[in-house]
mmCIF file of C-alpha atoms in Angstrom:
data_model
loop_
_atom_site.group_PDB
_atom_site.id
_atom_site.type_symbol
_atom_site.label_atom_id
_atom_site.label_comp_id
_atom_site.label_asym_id
_atom_site.label_seq_id
_atom_site.Cartn_x
_atom_site.Cartn_y
_atom_site.Cartn_z
ATOM 1 C CA MET A 1 5.687 22.984 13.439
ATOM 2 C CA GLY A 2 8.108 20.334 12.207
ATOM 3 C CA CYS A 3 9.178 16.983 13.586
ATOM 4 C CA ASP A 4 10.641 16.630 17.023
ATOM 5 C CA ALA A 5 14.239 16.351 15.846
ATOM 6 C CA ASP A 6 17.286 18.470 15.139
ATOM 7 C CA ARG A 7 16.943 19.791 11.615
ATOM 8 C CA PHE A 8 19.439 20.423 8.871
ATOM 9 C CA GLU A 9 19.601 23.879 7.413
ATOM 10 C CA LEU A 10 17.615 24.142 4.173
ATOM 11 C CA ASP A 11 20.645 25.565 2.341
ATOM 12 C CA ASP A 12 22.566 22.376 3.169
ATOM 13 C CA ALA A 13 19.659 20.212 2.063
ATOM 14 C CA MET A 14 19.596 21.938 -1.318
ATOM 15 C CA MET A 15 23.055 20.514 -2.015
ATOM 16 C CA PHE A 16 21.726 16.941 -2.286
ATOM 17 C CA ARG A 17 22.095 15.539 -5.802
ATOM 18 C CA ASN A 18 22.035 11.766 -5.287
ATOM 19 C CA ILE A 19 19.430 10.436 -2.857
ATOM 20 C CA LEU A 20 18.551 6.874 -1.846
ATOM 21 C CA ILE A 21 15.133 6.102 -0.370
ATOM 22 C CA ILE A 22 14.710 2.718 1.358
ATOM 23 C CA LYS A 23 11.399 0.950 2.000
ATOM 24 C CA LEU A 24 11.846 -2.765 2.692
ATOM 25 C CA ARG A 25 8.211 -3.638 3.362
ATOM 26 C CA HIS A 26 5.154 -4.897 1.459
ATOM 27 C CA ILE A 27 3.326 -3.468 -1.573
ATOM 28 C CA GLY A 28 0.898 -1.329 0.402
ATOM 29 C CA ASP A 29 3.688 0.143 2.514
ATOM 30 C CA VAL A 30 5.689 1.061 -0.577
ATOM 31 C CA LEU A 31 2.647 2.696 -2.159
ATOM 32 C CA LEU A 32 1.922 4.738 0.972
ATOM 33 C CA SER A 33 5.478 6.102 0.811
ATOM 34 C CA THR A 34 5.066 7.645 -2.664
ATOM 35 C CA PRO A 35 4.134 11.109 -1.301
ATOM 36 C CA VAL A 36 7.705 11.225 0.038
ATOM 37 C CA LEU A 37 8.977 10.787 -3.518
ATOM 38 C CA ARG A 38 6.795 13.653 -4.704
ATOM 39 C CA GLY A 39 8.099 15.862 -1.892
ATOM 40 C CA LEU A 40 11.703 15.031 -2.720
ATOM 41 C CA ARG A 41 11.218 15.679 -6.426
ATOM 42 C CA GLU A 42 9.667 19.063 -5.727
ATOM 43 C CA ALA A 43 12.511 20.004 -3.389
ATOM 44 C CA TYR A 44 15.315 18.610 -5.580
ATOM 45 C CA PRO A 45 14.103 18.724 -9.204
ATOM 46 C CA ASP A 46 17.570 17.945 -10.584
ATOM 47 C CA ALA A 47 18.567 15.239 -8.104
ATOM 48 C CA ARG A 48 18.862 11.558 -8.929
ATOM 49 C CA LEU A 49 16.320 9.667 -6.817
ATOM 50 C CA THR A 50 16.830 5.926 -6.334
ATOM 51 C CA MET A 51 14.504 3.718 -4.297
ATOM 52 C CA LEU A 52 15.436 0.382 -2.726
ATOM 53 C CA VAL A 53 12.573 -2.061 -2.107
ATOM 54 C CA ASN A 54 12.018 -5.762 -1.572
ATOM 55 C CA ARG A 55 11.740 -7.901 -4.696
ATOM 56 C CA GLY A 56 8.058 -8.304 -5.560
ATOM 57 C CA THR A 57 7.027 -4.792 -4.531
ATOM 58 C CA GLU A 58 8.739 -2.864 -7.313
ATOM 59 C CA GLY A 59 5.721 -3.013 -9.643
ATOM 60 C CA VAL A 60 3.877 -0.339 -7.686
ATOM 61 C CA LEU A 61 6.695 2.111 -8.529
ATOM 62 C CA ALA A 62 6.793 1.444 -12.275
ATOM 63 C CA HIS A 63 6.366 4.591 -14.415
ATOM 64 C CA ASN A 64 6.641 6.804 -11.323
ATOM 65 C CA PRO A 65 7.912 10.139 -12.708
ATOM 66 C CA ASP A 66 9.515 11.116 -9.404
ATOM 67 C CA LEU A 67 12.054 8.272 -9.524
ATOM 68 C CA ASN A 68 15.121 7.775 -11.671
ATOM 69 C CA GLU A 69 15.738 4.173 -10.627
ATOM 70 C CA VAL A 70 14.288 1.335 -8.554
ATOM 71 C CA LEU A 71 16.602 -1.250 -6.976
ATOM 72 C CA CYS A 72 15.408 -4.568 -5.539
ATOM 73 C CA LEU A 73 16.938 -6.300 -2.559
ATOM 74 C CA GLU A 74 17.093 -9.995 -3.356
ATOM 75 C CA LYS A 75 16.850 -12.833 -0.870
ATOM 76 C CA GLY A 76 20.164 -14.542 -1.456
ATOM 77 C CA SER A 77 23.344 -15.722 0.213
ATOM 78 C CA TRP A 78 25.328 -13.537 2.578
ATOM 79 C CA GLN A 79 27.922 -13.144 -0.158
ATOM 80 C CA ALA A 80 25.281 -11.858 -2.581
ATOM 81 C CA GLN A 81 23.960 -9.479 0.067
ATOM 82 C CA LEU A 82 27.445 -8.125 0.776
ATOM 83 C CA THR A 83 28.092 -7.658 -2.940
ATOM 84 C CA PHE A 84 24.854 -5.700 -3.263
ATOM 85 C CA VAL A 85 25.666 -3.472 -0.289
ATOM 86 C CA HIS A 86 29.155 -2.862 -1.702
ATOM 87 C CA MET A 87 27.500 -1.728 -4.934
ATOM 88 C CA LEU A 88 25.355 0.730 -2.962
ATOM 89 C CA LYS A 89 28.456 2.140 -1.298
ATOM 90 C CA GLY A 90 29.947 2.730 -4.740
ATOM 91 C CA ARG A 91 26.952 4.844 -5.726
ATOM 92 C CA ARG A 92 28.151 7.593 -3.339
ATOM 93 C CA PHE A 93 24.726 8.738 -2.185
ATOM 94 C CA ASP A 94 24.867 12.083 -0.415
ATOM 95 C CA ALA A 95 21.611 11.412 1.457
ATOM 96 C CA VAL A 96 19.757 8.251 2.510
ATOM 97 C CA ILE A 97 16.166 8.332 3.728
ATOM 98 C CA ASP A 98 15.166 5.058 5.334
ATOM 99 C CA LEU A 99 11.385 4.727 5.646
ATOM 100 C CA THR A 100 11.442 1.077 6.735
ATOM 101 C CA ASP A 101 11.705 1.438 10.501
ATOM 102 C CA GLY A 102 13.739 -1.780 10.702
ATOM 103 C CA ASP A 103 17.182 -3.029 11.693
ATOM 104 C CA ARG A 104 18.251 -4.453 8.314
ATOM 105 C CA SER A 105 17.573 -1.228 6.446
ATOM 106 C CA ALA A 106 19.367 0.783 9.129
ATOM 107 C CA ILE A 107 22.482 -1.361 8.612
ATOM 108 C CA ILE A 108 22.228 -0.849 4.855
ATOM 109 C CA SER A 109 21.901 2.900 5.409
ATOM 110 C CA LEU A 110 25.121 2.953 7.422
ATOM 111 C CA ALA A 111 26.912 0.752 4.882
ATOM 112 C CA THR A 112 26.289 3.286 2.095
ATOM 113 C CA ARG A 113 28.674 5.646 3.938
ATOM 114 C CA SER A 114 26.345 8.509 3.094
ATOM 115 C CA PRO A 115 27.037 11.501 5.348
ATOM 116 C CA VAL A 116 23.289 12.137 5.822
ATOM 117 C CA ARG A 117 21.175 9.182 6.941
ATOM 118 C CA ILE A 118 17.625 9.841 8.101
ATOM 119 C CA GLY A 119 15.552 7.048 9.614
ATOM 120 C CA PHE A 120 12.928 6.105 12.172
ATOM 121 C CA ASN A 121 13.370 4.289 15.463
ATOM 122 C CA ALA A 122 9.888 3.847 16.915
ATOM 123 C CA GLU A 123 11.026 0.882 19.028
ATOM 124 C CA HIS A 124 13.972 2.824 20.527
ATOM 125 C CA ARG A 125 16.426 0.126 19.466
ATOM 126 C CA TRP A 126 20.151 0.254 18.791
ATOM 127 C CA ARG A 127 19.512 1.044 15.133
ATOM 128 C CA GLY A 128 18.987 4.689 16.063
ATOM 129 C CA LEU A 129 22.752 4.950 16.511
ATOM 130 C CA LEU A 130 23.279 4.089 12.832
ATOM 131 C CA TYR A 131 21.553 7.200 11.517
ATOM 132 C CA SER A 132 22.967 10.701 11.416
ATOM 133 C CA GLN A 133 19.526 11.840 12.509
ATOM 134 C CA VAL A 134 16.435 10.051 13.807
ATOM 135 C CA ALA A 135 13.105 11.466 12.630
ATOM 136 C CA LYS A 136 10.551 11.694 15.422
ATOM 137 C CA PRO A 137 6.976 12.093 14.173
ATOM 138 C CA ARG A 138 4.571 14.406 15.951
ATOM 139 C CA PRO A 139 1.493 13.038 17.770
ATOM 140 C CA MET A 140 -0.692 14.080 14.826
ATOM 141 C CA ASP A 141 1.428 12.085 12.367
ATOM 142 C CA GLN A 142 -0.572 8.905 12.952
ATOM 143 C CA HIS A 143 -1.230 7.753 9.403
ATOM 144 C CA ARG A 144 1.734 6.179 7.649
ATOM 145 C CA VAL A 145 1.662 8.799 4.892
ATOM 146 C CA GLU A 146 2.228 11.652 7.352
ATOM 147 C CA TYR A 147 4.608 9.495 9.397
ATOM 148 C CA ASP A 148 6.862 8.927 6.384
ATOM 149 C CA LEU A 149 6.709 12.586 5.337
ATOM 150 C CA CYS A 150 8.203 13.427 8.716
ATOM 151 C CA ALA A 151 11.529 12.188 7.382
ATOM 152 C CA LEU A 152 11.536 15.120 4.955
ATOM 153 C CA ARG A 153 10.716 17.571 7.689
ATOM 154 C CA ALA A 154 13.793 16.317 9.484
ATOM 155 C CA LEU A 155 15.746 17.646 6.479
ATOM 156 C CA GLY A 156 14.260 21.097 6.942
ATOM 157 C CA LEU A 157 11.668 20.625 4.179
ATOM 158 C CA ASP A 158 7.978 21.374 4.532
ATOM 159 C CA PRO A 159 6.293 18.879 2.170
ATOM 160 C CA LYS A 160 2.661 19.281 1.267
ATOM 161 C CA PRO A 161 0.273 16.499 2.343
ATOM 162 C CA GLY A 162 -0.099 14.137 -0.582
ATOM 163 C CA LEU A 163 -1.949 11.075 -1.765
ATOM 164 C CA PRO A 164 -0.338 7.751 -2.740
ATOM 165 C CA ALA A 165 0.083 7.439 -6.492
ATOM 166 C CA VAL A 166 0.153 4.548 -8.955
ATOM 167 C CA PHE A 167 1.011 5.186 -12.605
ATOM 168 C CA VAL A 168 -0.396 2.941 -15.335
ATOM 169 C CA SER A 169 0.952 2.831 -18.887
ATOM 170 C CA PRO A 170 -1.186 2.879 -22.064
ATOM 171 C CA ALA A 171 -0.202 -0.761 -22.639
ATOM 172 C CA GLU A 172 -1.632 -1.791 -19.273
ATOM 173 C CA GLU A 173 -4.767 0.244 -19.923
ATOM 174 C CA GLN A 174 -5.170 -1.602 -23.209
ATOM 175 C CA VAL A 175 -4.837 -5.004 -21.511
ATOM 176 C CA ALA A 176 -7.698 -4.061 -19.203
ATOM 177 C CA GLU A 177 -9.893 -2.828 -22.070
ATOM 178 C CA ASP A 178 -9.209 -5.907 -24.196
ATOM 179 C CA TRP A 179 -9.992 -8.296 -21.353
ATOM 180 C CA LEU A 180 -13.243 -6.514 -20.495
ATOM 181 C CA ALA A 181 -14.316 -6.746 -24.120
ATOM 182 C CA GLN A 182 -13.415 -10.440 -24.355
ATOM 183 C CA ALA A 183 -15.282 -11.171 -21.112
ATOM 184 C CA GLY A 184 -18.379 -9.322 -22.309
ATOM 185 C CA LEU A 185 -17.954 -6.669 -19.622
ATOM 186 C CA VAL A 186 -17.560 -3.626 -21.845
ATOM 187 C CA SER A 187 -17.478 -0.492 -19.713
ATOM 188 C CA GLY A 188 -19.572 2.558 -20.436
ATOM 189 C CA GLN A 189 -23.098 3.853 -20.035
ATOM 190 C CA GLY A 190 -25.657 1.070 -19.840
ATOM 191 C CA ALA A 191 -23.117 -1.618 -18.924
ATOM 192 C CA ALA A 192 -23.553 -3.553 -15.694
ATOM 193 C CA PRO A 193 -21.410 -1.985 -12.931
ATOM 194 C CA LEU A 194 -18.339 -3.955 -11.942
ATOM 195 C CA VAL A 195 -17.656 -4.752 -8.288
ATOM 196 C CA TRP A 196 -14.244 -6.097 -7.293
ATOM 197 C CA LEU A 197 -14.117 -8.361 -4.232
ATOM 198 C CA GLN A 198 -10.736 -9.141 -2.673
ATOM 199 C CA PRO A 199 -11.331 -12.086 -0.303
ATOM 200 C CA GLY A 200 -7.686 -12.953 0.409
ATOM 201 C CA ALA A 201 -4.967 -11.307 2.472
ATOM 202 C CA ARG A 202 -1.308 -11.816 3.318
ATOM 203 C CA TYR A 203 -2.194 -12.929 6.860
ATOM 204 C CA SER A 204 -5.127 -15.174 7.784
ATOM 205 C CA LEU A 205 -6.096 -12.923 10.694
ATOM 206 C CA LYS A 206 -6.988 -10.184 8.184
ATOM 207 C CA VAL A 207 -9.402 -12.377 6.212
ATOM 208 C CA TRP A 208 -13.171 -11.914 6.315
ATOM 209 C CA PRO A 209 -14.860 -15.357 6.020
ATOM 210 C CA PRO A 210 -15.246 -16.536 2.399
ATOM 211 C CA ASP A 211 -18.896 -17.541 2.861
ATOM 212 C CA ARG A 212 -19.694 -13.942 3.822
ATOM 213 C CA PHE A 213 -18.027 -12.645 0.679
ATOM 214 C CA ALA A 214 -20.220 -15.086 -1.278
ATOM 215 C CA GLN A 215 -23.401 -13.911 0.474
ATOM 216 C CA LEU A 216 -22.421 -10.291 -0.121
ATOM 217 C CA ALA A 217 -21.801 -10.940 -3.818
ATOM 218 C CA ASP A 218 -25.223 -12.548 -4.264
ATOM 219 C CA ARG A 219 -27.037 -9.726 -2.486
ATOM 220 C CA LEU A 220 -25.294 -7.019 -4.497
ATOM 221 C CA VAL A 221 -26.049 -8.790 -7.784
ATOM 222 C CA ASP A 222 -29.690 -9.280 -6.792
ATOM 223 C CA ARG A 223 -30.116 -5.583 -6.066
ATOM 224 C CA PHE A 224 -27.881 -3.853 -8.602
ATOM 225 C CA GLY A 225 -27.434 -6.355 -11.419
ATOM 226 C CA CYS A 226 -23.674 -5.843 -11.123
ATOM 227 C CA ARG A 227 -20.938 -8.215 -12.214
ATOM 228 C CA ILE A 228 -18.562 -9.526 -9.557
ATOM 229 C CA LEU A 229 -14.815 -9.958 -10.057
ATOM 230 C CA LEU A 230 -12.910 -12.002 -7.462
ATOM 231 C CA GLY A 231 -9.320 -10.801 -7.279
ATOM 232 C CA GLY A 232 -6.053 -11.568 -5.568
ATOM 233 C CA ASP A 233 -2.603 -12.806 -6.494
ATOM 234 C CA GLN A 234 -1.795 -16.394 -7.432
ATOM 235 C CA ARG A 235 -1.481 -17.406 -3.764
ATOM 236 C CA GLU A 236 -5.020 -16.136 -3.140
ATOM 237 C CA ARG A 237 -6.609 -17.900 -6.079
ATOM 238 C CA GLU A 238 -7.773 -20.786 -3.892
ATOM 239 C CA VAL A 239 -9.831 -18.555 -1.592
ATOM 240 C CA ALA A 240 -11.250 -16.684 -4.616
ATOM 241 C CA GLU A 241 -12.360 -19.967 -6.159
ATOM 242 C CA LEU A 242 -13.902 -20.999 -2.830
ATOM 243 C CA VAL A 243 -15.989 -17.817 -2.791
ATOM 244 C CA ALA A 244 -17.025 -18.459 -6.402
ATOM 245 C CA ARG A 245 -18.225 -21.965 -5.515
ATOM 246 C CA LYS A 246 -20.252 -20.686 -2.572
ATOM 247 C CA ALA A 247 -21.902 -17.861 -4.544
ATOM 248 C CA ARG A 248 -24.820 -18.478 -6.915
ATOM 249 C CA CYS A 249 -24.333 -15.256 -8.931
ATOM 250 C CA GLY A 250 -21.517 -16.618 -11.103
ATOM 251 C CA PRO A 251 -18.648 -14.322 -10.104
ATOM 252 C CA ILE A 252 -15.578 -14.246 -12.342
ATOM 253 C CA VAL A 253 -12.326 -15.381 -10.730
ATOM 254 C CA VAL A 254 -9.439 -13.217 -11.909
ATOM 255 C CA ALA A 255 -7.018 -13.945 -9.041
ATOM 256 C CA GLY A 256 -3.507 -14.455 -10.406
ATOM 257 C CA LYS A 257 -4.530 -13.419 -13.912
ATOM 258 C CA PHE A 258 -3.110 -9.905 -14.078
ATOM 259 C CA THR A 259 0.074 -8.081 -13.179
ATOM 260 C CA LEU A 260 -0.058 -5.488 -10.438
ATOM 261 C CA LEU A 261 -0.440 -2.567 -12.838
ATOM 262 C CA GLN A 262 -2.888 -4.419 -15.086
ATOM 263 C CA PHE A 263 -4.962 -4.910 -11.945
ATOM 264 C CA ALA A 264 -4.683 -1.170 -11.263
ATOM 265 C CA ALA A 265 -5.972 -0.389 -14.753
ATOM 266 C CA LEU A 266 -8.829 -2.840 -14.322
ATOM 267 C CA VAL A 267 -9.907 -1.817 -10.829
ATOM 268 C CA LYS A 268 -10.038 1.812 -12.012
ATOM 269 C CA ARG A 269 -12.936 0.732 -14.215
ATOM 270 C CA CYS A 270 -14.849 -0.809 -11.302
ATOM 271 C CA ALA A 271 -17.695 0.976 -9.536
ATOM 272 C CA LEU A 272 -16.632 -0.414 -6.154
ATOM 273 C CA PHE A 273 -13.848 -2.352 -4.432
ATOM 274 C CA ILE A 274 -14.574 -4.384 -1.288
ATOM 275 C CA GLY A 275 -11.737 -6.171 0.414
ATOM 276 C CA ASN A 276 -9.522 -6.957 3.352
ATOM 277 C CA ASP A 277 -6.671 -4.739 4.452
ATOM 278 C CA GLY A 278 -3.827 -5.212 1.959
ATOM 279 C CA GLY A 279 -1.958 -3.877 -1.025
ATOM 280 C CA ALA A 280 -4.857 -4.282 -3.462
ATOM 281 C CA MET A 281 -7.036 -2.096 -1.239
ATOM 282 C CA HIS A 282 -4.422 0.670 -1.316
ATOM 283 C CA ILE A 283 -4.021 0.425 -5.101
ATOM 284 C CA ALA A 284 -7.789 0.617 -5.648
ATOM 285 C CA ALA A 285 -8.032 3.745 -3.503
ATOM 286 C CA ALA A 286 -5.041 5.331 -5.241
ATOM 287 C CA MET A 287 -6.758 4.754 -8.597
ATOM 288 C CA GLY A 288 -9.820 6.649 -7.356
ATOM 289 C CA THR A 289 -12.118 3.642 -7.060
ATOM 290 C CA PRO A 290 -14.604 3.774 -4.150
ATOM 291 C CA VAL A 291 -13.398 1.356 -1.456
ATOM 292 C CA VAL A 292 -15.062 -0.537 1.378
ATOM 293 C CA ALA A 293 -12.116 -1.604 3.549
ATOM 294 C CA LEU A 294 -12.502 -4.414 6.092
ATOM 295 C CA PHE A 295 -10.053 -3.986 8.967
ATOM 296 C CA GLY A 296 -9.348 -6.348 11.840
ATOM 297 C CA PRO A 297 -5.999 -6.637 13.650
ATOM 298 C CA THR A 298 -4.487 -3.499 12.078
ATOM 299 C CA TYR A 299 -5.317 0.133 12.765
ATOM 300 C CA PRO A 300 -7.064 2.070 9.976
ATOM 301 C CA GLN A 301 -5.942 5.302 11.621
ATOM 302 C CA ARG A 302 -2.433 4.341 10.539
ATOM 303 C CA TRP A 303 -2.970 2.008 7.578
ATOM 304 C CA GLY A 304 -6.279 3.118 6.076
ATOM 305 C CA PRO A 305 -6.486 3.594 2.284
ATOM 306 C CA ARG A 306 -6.030 7.076 0.828
ATOM 307 C CA GLY A 307 -7.424 8.274 -2.489
ATOM 308 C CA GLY A 308 -10.976 7.783 -3.728
ATOM 309 C CA PRO A 309 -14.104 7.591 -1.551
ATOM 310 C CA VAL A 310 -13.386 5.222 1.349
ATOM 311 C CA GLN A 311 -15.516 3.614 4.038
ATOM 312 C CA VAL A 312 -13.707 1.578 6.692
ATOM 313 C CA ILE A 313 -15.429 -1.126 8.734
ATOM 314 C CA TYR A 314 -13.459 -1.747 11.909
ATOM 315 C CA LYS A 315 -14.483 -3.099 15.312
ATOM 316 C CA GLY A 316 -11.646 -1.494 17.228
ATOM 317 C CA LEU A 317 -10.648 -4.503 19.297
ATOM 318 C CA ASP A 318 -7.268 -4.431 21.007
ATOM 319 C CA CYS A 319 -5.274 -7.140 19.240
ATOM 320 C CA ARG A 320 -1.938 -6.658 20.979
ATOM 321 C CA ALA A 321 -2.430 -9.726 23.176
ATOM 322 C CA CYS A 322 -2.741 -12.176 20.298
ATOM 323 C CA TYR A 323 -1.874 -10.489 17.000
ATOM 324 C CA HIS A 324 -0.032 -12.836 14.647
ATOM 325 C CA PRO A 325 0.413 -15.701 14.337
ATOM 326 C CA THR A 326 -2.672 -16.662 16.325
ATOM 327 C CA CYS A 327 -5.837 -15.171 17.814
ATOM 328 C CA LEU A 328 -7.315 -16.109 21.167
ATOM 329 C CA ARG A 329 -10.858 -14.864 20.471
ATOM 330 C CA GLY A 330 -11.925 -17.571 18.006
ATOM 331 C CA ASP A 331 -15.466 -16.963 16.702
ATOM 332 C CA ASP A 332 -15.493 -13.608 18.492
ATOM 333 C CA SER A 333 -12.462 -12.296 16.578
ATOM 334 C CA CYS A 334 -12.430 -8.849 14.996
ATOM 335 C CA MET A 335 -13.112 -10.094 11.450
ATOM 336 C CA GLN A 336 -15.839 -12.502 12.600
ATOM 337 C CA GLN A 337 -17.653 -9.585 14.230
ATOM 338 C CA ILE A 338 -18.119 -7.878 10.858
ATOM 339 C CA GLY A 339 -21.524 -8.998 9.593
ATOM 340 C CA VAL A 340 -22.795 -9.325 6.038
ATOM 341 C CA ASP A 341 -25.651 -6.890 6.698
ATOM 342 C CA GLU A 342 -23.205 -4.205 7.811
ATOM 343 C CA VAL A 343 -20.960 -4.552 4.765
ATOM 344 C CA TYR A 344 -23.940 -4.807 2.422
ATOM 345 C CA GLY A 345 -25.435 -1.588 3.809
ATOM 346 C CA VAL A 346 -22.217 0.385 3.390
ATOM 347 C CA ALA A 347 -21.499 -1.129 -0.039
ATOM 348 C CA SER A 348 -25.025 -0.434 -1.278
ATOM 349 C CA ARG A 349 -24.815 3.246 -0.410
ATOM 350 C CA MET A 350 -21.434 3.602 -2.092
ATOM 351 C CA LEU A 351 -22.570 1.682 -5.163
ATOM 352 C CA GLU A 352 -25.680 3.834 -5.469
ATOM 353 C CA HIS A 353 -23.524 6.955 -5.458
ATOM 354 C CA ALA A 354 -21.076 5.467 -7.972
ATOM 355 C CA ILE A 355 -23.871 4.493 -10.358
ATOM 356 C CA ALA A 356 -25.455 7.927 -10.031
ATOM 357 C CA ARG A 357 -22.143 9.630 -10.834
ATOM 358 C CA ALA A 358 -21.614 7.398 -13.855
ATOM 359 C CA GLU A 359 -25.068 8.251 -15.187
ATOM 360 C CA HIS A 360 -24.313 11.974 -15.025
ATOM 361 C CA GLU A 361 -20.909 11.779 -16.688
#
């Protein structure tokens, strides 16, 4: 059964040769949309596929074989924005698939003058009038991956369920190998397992307390003799350094040190990733690294990582009353309710399995 929407005939869909996909969200959202690109490439092997994303998220699409081009929407003056939209109109796209579920992207979709404009309208706003067809996911399309794929079903396609994909170049792989060697963390049999901790997040409500990350790091090192890497982007370096100061095991702060794809190459070599809900979590899972994901005010049923072995820790509190920018629960908030013992137990089991697999490879 397809989506709850009027569908185009497949013969008409096969005529598409120049397709624009829009996803004006964050890194994790863009990554979760990559199965749509795979579905489009399989359906239209000769089409030109262009993706429009926010500046700063384009790295997750680098080297993606399903795309011909990535465009970035800059934050500039109205004149610059209008010039950019005029450029899109000149591209003469014959289909636009807007995966953003937002007003701005809906306006851009209309401005392209494409005859086929597929988009979502979960909030039942006026933007639904700007599309030639609104995709309406089925009740079972809860996770964002399946939700986005529903846009293709609205075209009459039947895409296969897929996993998010990140593609790393040999140069980025070499950066990871060289850094591990310089840091004395050479991978391979007999080397201490690497555990990546991601203590930061885009929003403070998603952050597990830094002192608990420090306690967790010490306990894992005491038991497994692993080496701890504290990651994040440059904005999250402060919280990574705070965790390092609180821990006695001497974790290595790498926050802000690597590009997005260098991080992907490095986390692929880790035995375990433990972190808050965010883009890094999704990249780690896509690279096949075992992930312990700490969820608070967001729903793992919709935003959980897809890829390698994953264990989600989530208290299931209803956050609609106070979600962003503040929380009314204080010390009883969803992230505060996640204890060190609970995370340590889950992480230990996953690390044991990862070490056992490595020994048999």
